[in-house]
mmCIF file of C-alpha atoms and ligand atoms in Angstrom:
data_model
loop_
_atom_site.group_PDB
_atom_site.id
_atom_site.type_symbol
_atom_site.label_atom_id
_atom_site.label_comp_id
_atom_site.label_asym_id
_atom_site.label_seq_id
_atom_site.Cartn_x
_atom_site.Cartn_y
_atom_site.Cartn_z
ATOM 1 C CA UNK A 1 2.782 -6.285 3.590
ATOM 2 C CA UNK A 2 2.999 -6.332 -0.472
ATOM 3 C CA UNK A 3 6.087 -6.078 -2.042
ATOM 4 C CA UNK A 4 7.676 -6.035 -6.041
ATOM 5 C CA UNK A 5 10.807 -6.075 -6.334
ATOM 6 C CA UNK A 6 12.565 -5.532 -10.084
ATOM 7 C CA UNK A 7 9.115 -6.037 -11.465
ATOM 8 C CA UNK A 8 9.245 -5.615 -15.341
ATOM 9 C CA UNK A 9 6.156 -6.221 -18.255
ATOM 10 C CA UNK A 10 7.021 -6.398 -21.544
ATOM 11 C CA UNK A 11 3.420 -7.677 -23.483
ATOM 12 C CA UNK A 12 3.748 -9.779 -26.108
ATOM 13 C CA UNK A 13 3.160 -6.879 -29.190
ATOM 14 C CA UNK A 14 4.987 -3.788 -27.339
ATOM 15 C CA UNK A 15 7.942 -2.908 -25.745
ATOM 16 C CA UNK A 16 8.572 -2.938 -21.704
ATOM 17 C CA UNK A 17 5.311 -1.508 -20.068
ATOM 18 C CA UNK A 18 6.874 -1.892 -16.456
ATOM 19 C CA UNK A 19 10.976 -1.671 -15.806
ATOM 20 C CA UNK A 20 12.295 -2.706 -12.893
ATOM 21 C CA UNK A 21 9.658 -1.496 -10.249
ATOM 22 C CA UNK A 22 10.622 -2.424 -6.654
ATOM 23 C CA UNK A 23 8.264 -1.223 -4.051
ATOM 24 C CA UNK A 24 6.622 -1.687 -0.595
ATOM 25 C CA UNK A 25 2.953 -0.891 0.334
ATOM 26 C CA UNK A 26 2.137 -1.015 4.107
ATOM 27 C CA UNK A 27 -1.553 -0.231 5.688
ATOM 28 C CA UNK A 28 -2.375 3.384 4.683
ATOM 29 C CA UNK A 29 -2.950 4.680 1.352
ATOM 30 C CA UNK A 30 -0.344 4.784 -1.333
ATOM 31 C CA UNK A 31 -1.264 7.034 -4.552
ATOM 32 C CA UNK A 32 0.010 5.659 -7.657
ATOM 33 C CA UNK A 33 0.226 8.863 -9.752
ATOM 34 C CA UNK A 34 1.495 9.279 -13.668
ATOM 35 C CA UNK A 35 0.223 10.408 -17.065
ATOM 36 C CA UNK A 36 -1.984 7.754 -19.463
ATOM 37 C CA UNK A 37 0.748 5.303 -20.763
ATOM 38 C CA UNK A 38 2.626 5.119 -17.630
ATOM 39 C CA UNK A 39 2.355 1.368 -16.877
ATOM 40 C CA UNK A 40 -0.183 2.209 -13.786
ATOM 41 C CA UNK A 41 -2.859 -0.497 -14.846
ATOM 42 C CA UNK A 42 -0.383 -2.522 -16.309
ATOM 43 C CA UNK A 43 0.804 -2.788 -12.652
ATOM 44 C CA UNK A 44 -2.264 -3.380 -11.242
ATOM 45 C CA UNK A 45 -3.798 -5.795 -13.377
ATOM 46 C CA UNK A 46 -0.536 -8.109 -11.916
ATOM 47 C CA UNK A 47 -1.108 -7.387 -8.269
ATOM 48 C CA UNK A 48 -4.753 -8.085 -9.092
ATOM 49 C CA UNK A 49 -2.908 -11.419 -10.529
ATOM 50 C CA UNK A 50 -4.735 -11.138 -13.753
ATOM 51 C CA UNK A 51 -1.563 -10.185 -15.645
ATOM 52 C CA UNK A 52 1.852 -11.811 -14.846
ATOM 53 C CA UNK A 53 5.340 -9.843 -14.580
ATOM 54 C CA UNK A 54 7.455 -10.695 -17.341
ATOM 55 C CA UNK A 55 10.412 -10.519 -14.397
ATOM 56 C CA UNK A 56 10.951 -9.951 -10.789
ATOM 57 C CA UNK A 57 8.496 -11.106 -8.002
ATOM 58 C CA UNK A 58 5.695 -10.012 -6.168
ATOM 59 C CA UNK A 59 5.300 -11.474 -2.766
ATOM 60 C CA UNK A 60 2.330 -10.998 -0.171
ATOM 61 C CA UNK A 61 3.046 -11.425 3.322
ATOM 62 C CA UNK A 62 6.812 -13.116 2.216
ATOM 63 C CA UNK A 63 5.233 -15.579 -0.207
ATOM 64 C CA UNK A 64 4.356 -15.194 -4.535
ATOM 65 C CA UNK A 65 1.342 -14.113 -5.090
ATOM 66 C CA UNK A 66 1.359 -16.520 -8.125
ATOM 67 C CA UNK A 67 2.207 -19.256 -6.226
ATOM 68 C CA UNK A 68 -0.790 -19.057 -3.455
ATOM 69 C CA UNK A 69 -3.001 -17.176 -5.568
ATOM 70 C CA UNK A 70 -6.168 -18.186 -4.315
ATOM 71 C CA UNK A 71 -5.223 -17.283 -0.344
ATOM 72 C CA UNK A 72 -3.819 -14.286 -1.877
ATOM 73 C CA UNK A 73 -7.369 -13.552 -3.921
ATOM 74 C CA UNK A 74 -9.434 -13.933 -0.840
ATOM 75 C CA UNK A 75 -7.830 -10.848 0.663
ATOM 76 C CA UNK A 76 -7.687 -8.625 -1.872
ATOM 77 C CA UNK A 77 -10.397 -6.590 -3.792
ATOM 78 C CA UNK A 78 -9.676 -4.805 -6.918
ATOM 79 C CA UNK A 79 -11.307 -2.222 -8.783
ATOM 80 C CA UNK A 80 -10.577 -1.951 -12.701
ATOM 81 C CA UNK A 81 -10.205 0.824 -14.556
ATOM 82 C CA UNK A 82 -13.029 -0.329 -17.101
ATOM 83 C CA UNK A 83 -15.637 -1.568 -14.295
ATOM 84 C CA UNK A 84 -17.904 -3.431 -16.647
ATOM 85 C CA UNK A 85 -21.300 -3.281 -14.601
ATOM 86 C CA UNK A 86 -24.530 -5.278 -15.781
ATOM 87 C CA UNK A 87 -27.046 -2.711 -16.932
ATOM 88 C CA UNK A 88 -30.336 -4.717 -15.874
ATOM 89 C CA UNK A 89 -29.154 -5.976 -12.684
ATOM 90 C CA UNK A 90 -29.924 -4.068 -9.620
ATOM 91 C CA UNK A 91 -27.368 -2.679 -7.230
ATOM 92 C CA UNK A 92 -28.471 -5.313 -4.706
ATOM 93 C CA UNK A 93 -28.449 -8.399 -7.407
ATOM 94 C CA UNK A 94 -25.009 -7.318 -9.026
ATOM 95 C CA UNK A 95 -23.258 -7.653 -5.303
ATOM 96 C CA UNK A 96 -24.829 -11.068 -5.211
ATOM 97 C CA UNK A 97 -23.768 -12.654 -8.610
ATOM 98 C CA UNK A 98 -19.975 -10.512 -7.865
ATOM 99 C CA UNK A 99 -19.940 -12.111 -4.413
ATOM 100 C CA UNK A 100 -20.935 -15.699 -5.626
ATOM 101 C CA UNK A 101 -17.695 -15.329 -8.298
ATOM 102 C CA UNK A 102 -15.765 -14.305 -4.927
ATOM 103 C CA UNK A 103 -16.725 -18.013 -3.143
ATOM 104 C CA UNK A 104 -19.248 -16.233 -0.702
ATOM 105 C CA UNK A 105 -22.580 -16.663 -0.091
ATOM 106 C CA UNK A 106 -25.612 -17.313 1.855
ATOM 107 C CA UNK A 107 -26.617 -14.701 4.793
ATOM 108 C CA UNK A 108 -23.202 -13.446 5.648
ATOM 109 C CA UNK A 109 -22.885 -12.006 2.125
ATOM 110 C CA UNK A 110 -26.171 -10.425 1.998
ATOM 111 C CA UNK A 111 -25.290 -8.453 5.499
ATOM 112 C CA UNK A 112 -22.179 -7.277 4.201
ATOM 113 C CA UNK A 113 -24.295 -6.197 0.813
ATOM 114 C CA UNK A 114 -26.465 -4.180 3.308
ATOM 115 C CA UNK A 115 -23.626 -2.264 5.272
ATOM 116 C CA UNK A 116 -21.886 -1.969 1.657
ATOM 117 C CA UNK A 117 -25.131 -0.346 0.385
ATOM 118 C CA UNK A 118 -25.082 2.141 3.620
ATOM 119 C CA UNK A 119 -21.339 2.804 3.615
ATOM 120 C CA UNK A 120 -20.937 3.497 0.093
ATOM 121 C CA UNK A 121 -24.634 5.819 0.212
ATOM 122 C CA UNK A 122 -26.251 3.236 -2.173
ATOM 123 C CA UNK A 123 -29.033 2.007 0.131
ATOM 124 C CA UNK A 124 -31.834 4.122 -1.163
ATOM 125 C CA UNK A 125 -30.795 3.104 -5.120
ATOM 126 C CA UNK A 126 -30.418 -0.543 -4.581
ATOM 127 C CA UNK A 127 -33.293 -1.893 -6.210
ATOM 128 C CA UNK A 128 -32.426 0.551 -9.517
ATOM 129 C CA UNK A 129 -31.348 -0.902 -12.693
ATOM 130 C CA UNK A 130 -26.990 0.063 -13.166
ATOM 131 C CA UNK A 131 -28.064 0.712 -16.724
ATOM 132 C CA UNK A 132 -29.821 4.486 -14.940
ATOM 133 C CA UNK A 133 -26.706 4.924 -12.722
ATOM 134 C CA UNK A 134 -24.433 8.473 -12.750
ATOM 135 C CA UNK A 135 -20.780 7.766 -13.687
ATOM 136 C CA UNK A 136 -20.444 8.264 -9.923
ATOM 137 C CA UNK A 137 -22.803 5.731 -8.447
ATOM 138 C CA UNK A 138 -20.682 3.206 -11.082
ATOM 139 C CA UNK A 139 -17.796 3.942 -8.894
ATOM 140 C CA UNK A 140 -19.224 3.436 -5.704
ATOM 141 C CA UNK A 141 -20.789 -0.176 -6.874
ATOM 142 C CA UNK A 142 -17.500 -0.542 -8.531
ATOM 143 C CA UNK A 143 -15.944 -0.453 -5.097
ATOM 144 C CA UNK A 144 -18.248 -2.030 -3.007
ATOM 145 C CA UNK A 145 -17.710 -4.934 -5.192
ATOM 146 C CA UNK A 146 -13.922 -4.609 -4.555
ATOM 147 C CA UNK A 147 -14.947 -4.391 -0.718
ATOM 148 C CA UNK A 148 -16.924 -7.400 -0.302
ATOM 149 C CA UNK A 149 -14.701 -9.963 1.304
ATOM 150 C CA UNK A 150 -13.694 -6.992 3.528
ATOM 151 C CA UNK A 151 -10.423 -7.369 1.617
ATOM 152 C CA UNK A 152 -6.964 -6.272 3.471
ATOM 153 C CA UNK A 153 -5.343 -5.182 0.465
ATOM 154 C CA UNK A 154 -7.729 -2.739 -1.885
ATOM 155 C CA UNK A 155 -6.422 -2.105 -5.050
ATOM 156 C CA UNK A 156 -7.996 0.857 -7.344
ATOM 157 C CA UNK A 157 -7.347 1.824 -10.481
ATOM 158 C CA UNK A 158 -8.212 5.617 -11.373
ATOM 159 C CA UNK A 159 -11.489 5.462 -9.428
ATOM 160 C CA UNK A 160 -12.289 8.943 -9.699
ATOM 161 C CA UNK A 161 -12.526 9.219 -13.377
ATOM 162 C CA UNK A 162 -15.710 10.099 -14.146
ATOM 163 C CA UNK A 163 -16.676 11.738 -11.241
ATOM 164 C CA UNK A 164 -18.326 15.388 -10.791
ATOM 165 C CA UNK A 165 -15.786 17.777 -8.701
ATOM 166 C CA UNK A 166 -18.790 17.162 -5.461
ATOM 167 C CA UNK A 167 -18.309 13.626 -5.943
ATOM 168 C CA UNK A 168 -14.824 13.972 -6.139
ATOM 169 C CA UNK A 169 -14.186 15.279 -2.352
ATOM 170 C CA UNK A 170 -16.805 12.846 -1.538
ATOM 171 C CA UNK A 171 -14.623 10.202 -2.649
ATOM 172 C CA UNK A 172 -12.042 11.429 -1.168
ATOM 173 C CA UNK A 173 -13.063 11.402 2.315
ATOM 174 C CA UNK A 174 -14.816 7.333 1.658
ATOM 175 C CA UNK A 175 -10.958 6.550 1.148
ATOM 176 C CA UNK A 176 -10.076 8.036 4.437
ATOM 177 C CA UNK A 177 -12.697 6.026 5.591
ATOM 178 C CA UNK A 178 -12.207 3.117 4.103
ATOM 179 C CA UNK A 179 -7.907 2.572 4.656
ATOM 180 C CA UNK A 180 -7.391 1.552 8.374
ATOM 181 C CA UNK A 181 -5.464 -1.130 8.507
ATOM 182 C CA UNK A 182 -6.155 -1.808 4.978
ATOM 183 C CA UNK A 183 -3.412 -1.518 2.024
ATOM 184 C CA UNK A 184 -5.356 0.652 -0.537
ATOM 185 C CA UNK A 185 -3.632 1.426 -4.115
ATOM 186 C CA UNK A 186 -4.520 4.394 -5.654
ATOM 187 C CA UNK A 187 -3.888 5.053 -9.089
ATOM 188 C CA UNK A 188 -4.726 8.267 -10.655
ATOM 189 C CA UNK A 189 -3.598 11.110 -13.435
ATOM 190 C CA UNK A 190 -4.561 13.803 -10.842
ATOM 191 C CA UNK A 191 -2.523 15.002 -8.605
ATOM 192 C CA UNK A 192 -5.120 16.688 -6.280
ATOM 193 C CA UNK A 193 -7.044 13.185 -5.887
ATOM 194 C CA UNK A 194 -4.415 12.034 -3.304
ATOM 195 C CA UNK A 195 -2.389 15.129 -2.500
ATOM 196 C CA UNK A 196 -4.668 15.476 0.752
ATOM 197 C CA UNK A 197 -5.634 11.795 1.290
ATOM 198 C CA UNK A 198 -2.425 9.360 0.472
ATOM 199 C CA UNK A 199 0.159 8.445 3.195
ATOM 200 C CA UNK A 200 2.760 7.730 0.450
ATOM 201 C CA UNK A 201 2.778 9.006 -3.044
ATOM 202 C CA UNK A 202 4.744 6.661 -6.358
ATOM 203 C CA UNK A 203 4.690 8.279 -8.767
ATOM 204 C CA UNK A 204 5.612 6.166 -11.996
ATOM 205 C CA UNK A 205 6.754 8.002 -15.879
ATOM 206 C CA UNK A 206 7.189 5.734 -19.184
ATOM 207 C CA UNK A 207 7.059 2.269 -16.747
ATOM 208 C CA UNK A 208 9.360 3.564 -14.349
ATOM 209 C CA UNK A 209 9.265 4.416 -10.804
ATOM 210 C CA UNK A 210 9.843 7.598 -8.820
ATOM 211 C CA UNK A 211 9.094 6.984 -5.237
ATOM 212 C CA UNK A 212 8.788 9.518 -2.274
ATOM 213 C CA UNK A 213 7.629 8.672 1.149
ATOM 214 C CA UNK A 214 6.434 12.293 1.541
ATOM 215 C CA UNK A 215 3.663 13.797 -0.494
ATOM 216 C CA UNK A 216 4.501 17.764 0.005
ATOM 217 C CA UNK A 217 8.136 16.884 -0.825
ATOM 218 C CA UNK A 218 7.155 14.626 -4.277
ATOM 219 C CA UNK A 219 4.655 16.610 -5.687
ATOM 220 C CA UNK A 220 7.310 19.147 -5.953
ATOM 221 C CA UNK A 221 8.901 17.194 -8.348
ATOM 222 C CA UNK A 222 6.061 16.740 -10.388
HETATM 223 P P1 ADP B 301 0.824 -11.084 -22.281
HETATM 224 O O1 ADP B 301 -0.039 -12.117 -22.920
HETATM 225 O O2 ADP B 301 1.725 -10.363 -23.245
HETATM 226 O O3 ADP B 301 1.544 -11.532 -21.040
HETATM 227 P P2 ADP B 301 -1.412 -10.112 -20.812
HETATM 228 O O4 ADP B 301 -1.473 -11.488 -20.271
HETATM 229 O O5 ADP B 301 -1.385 -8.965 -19.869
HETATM 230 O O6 ADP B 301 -0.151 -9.936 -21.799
HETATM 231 O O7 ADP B 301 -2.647 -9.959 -21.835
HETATM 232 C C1 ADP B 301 -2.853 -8.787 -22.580
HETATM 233 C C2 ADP B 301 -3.399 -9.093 -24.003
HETATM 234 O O8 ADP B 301 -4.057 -7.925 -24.561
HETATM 235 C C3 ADP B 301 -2.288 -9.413 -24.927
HETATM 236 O O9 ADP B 301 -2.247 -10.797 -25.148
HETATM 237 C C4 ADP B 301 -2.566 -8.668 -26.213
HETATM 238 O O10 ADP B 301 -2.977 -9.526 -27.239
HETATM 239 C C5 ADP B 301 -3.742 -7.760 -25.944
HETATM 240 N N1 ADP B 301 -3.333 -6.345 -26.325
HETATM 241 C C6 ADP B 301 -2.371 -6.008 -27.207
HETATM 242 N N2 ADP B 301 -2.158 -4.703 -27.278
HETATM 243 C C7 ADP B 301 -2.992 -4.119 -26.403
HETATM 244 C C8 ADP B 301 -3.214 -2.774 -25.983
HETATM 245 N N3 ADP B 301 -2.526 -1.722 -26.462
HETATM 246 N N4 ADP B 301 -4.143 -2.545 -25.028
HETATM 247 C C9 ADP B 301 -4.840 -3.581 -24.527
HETATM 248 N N5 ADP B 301 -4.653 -4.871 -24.884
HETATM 249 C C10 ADP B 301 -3.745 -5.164 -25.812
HETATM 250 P P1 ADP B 302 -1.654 3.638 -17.600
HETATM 251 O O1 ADP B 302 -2.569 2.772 -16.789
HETATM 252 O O2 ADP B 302 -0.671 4.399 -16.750
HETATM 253 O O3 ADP B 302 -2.376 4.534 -18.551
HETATM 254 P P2 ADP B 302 -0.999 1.192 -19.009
HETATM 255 O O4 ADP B 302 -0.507 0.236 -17.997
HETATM 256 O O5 ADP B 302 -2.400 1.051 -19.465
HETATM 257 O O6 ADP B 302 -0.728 2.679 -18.498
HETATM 258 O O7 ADP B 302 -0.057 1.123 -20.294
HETATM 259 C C1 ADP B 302 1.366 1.119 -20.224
HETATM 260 C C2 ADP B 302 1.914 0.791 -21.601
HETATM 261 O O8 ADP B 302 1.648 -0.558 -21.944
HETATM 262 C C3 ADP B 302 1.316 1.630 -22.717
HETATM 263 O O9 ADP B 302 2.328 1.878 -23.667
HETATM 264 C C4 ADP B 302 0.238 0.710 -23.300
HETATM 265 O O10 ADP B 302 -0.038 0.978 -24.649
HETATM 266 C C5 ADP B 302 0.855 -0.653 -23.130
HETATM 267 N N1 ADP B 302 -0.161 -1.705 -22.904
HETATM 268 C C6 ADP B 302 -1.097 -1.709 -21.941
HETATM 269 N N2 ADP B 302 -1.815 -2.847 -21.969
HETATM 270 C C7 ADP B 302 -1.308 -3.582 -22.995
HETATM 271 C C8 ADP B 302 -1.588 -4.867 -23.520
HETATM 272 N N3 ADP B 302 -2.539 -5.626 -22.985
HETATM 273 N N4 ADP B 302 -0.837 -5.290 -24.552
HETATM 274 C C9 ADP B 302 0.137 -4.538 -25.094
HETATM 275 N N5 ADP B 302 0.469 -3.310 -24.638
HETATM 276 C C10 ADP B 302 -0.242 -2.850 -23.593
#
């Protein structure tokens, strides 16, 4: 179980990005949904502990993240917003050198590379240059590289931009797929991305947080 509680960001040129968000995310998917500016990567980038809160505290199973960040690392995968992918490396040879960064390795690694490759419909691309992927095939690499250590926390931010409307339903049914007992963050500017597929909708306006359990009932709101 993740939780914030009174999380704030203020960066160091701007004013408060983030006031006072308190939330919990259980297994299931939970759509983070607001308009560009909202704070949605800004709260990302700190669960993917690449960013610190300014205040309040984020704790993973009862304990900071912060404070056993590398336990906390090993269990989580995260997808940025601006997935920087290495145009001359093959599908295959990107989830090795992103797997090496993650501490794994040797033949375990490459048979989760093969059954990312088949679960994410890459397996007939793999030995393609990313430079000659669709903005869609980006995504998918983009999130088997967030799925590699089979991670029980899955945090994504806006995955479906860039994405053709077919790939878009596609997607939406790999997240069905892919949540099971699994914590998966959502974050998108469209409501219709997680209106069918999230379990709980937040939806979060100039750093602030409106939260509804229900997705019918919040999307009213919206
Ligand atoms: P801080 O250092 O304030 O805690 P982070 O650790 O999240 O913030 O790092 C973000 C860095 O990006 C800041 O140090 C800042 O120099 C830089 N930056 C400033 N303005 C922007 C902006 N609008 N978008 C992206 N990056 C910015
Ligand atoms: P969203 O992901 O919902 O579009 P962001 O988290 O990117 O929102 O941005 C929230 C606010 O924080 C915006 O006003 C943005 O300009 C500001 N911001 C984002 N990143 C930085 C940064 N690194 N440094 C300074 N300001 C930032």
């Amino acid at each position: 179980m993740l939780e914030l509680h009174n999380v704030s960001k203020r960066y160091k040129q701007g004013k408060w990005a983030l006031q006072k968000v308190s939330m919990t995310l259980r297994p299931g998917i939970t759509g983070l949904l607001g308009p560009n500016g909202a704070g949605k990567s800004t709260l990302m980038r700190m669960l993917a502990t690449i960013s610190r809160p300014t205040a309040g505290t984020i704790t993973w199973d009862g304990d900071s993240i912060s404070k056993r960040a590398d336990a906390f690392r090993a269990q989580m995968g995260y997808l940025p917003q601006d997935v920087g992918v290495y145009p001359q490396l093959n599908a295959v040879e990107f989830l090795q050198y992103a797997g090496a960064l993650k501490g794994l390795g040797g033949p375990k690694l490459k048979k989760r590379i093969l059954e990312l490759l088949e679960l994410l419909n890459l397996h007939e691309v793999r030995q393609r240059p990313l430079g000659s992927f669709s903005g869609g095939m980006r995504q998918r690499i983009g999130i088997a590289q967030a799925l590699l250590n089979d991670p029980r926390l899955l945090i994504l931010d806006e995955p479906t931009v860039g994405l053709d409307p077919e790939e878009r339903v596609r997607f939406r049914s790999l997240l069905t797929d892919l949540s099971g007992e699994r914590i998966v963050l959502l974050s998108t500017h469209i409501v219709s991305d997680i209106e069918a597929t999230a379990d709980q909708i937040a939806i979060l306006s100039k750093g602030s947080l409106l939260m509804k359990t229900d997705p019918s009932e919040a999307l009213r709101t919206v």
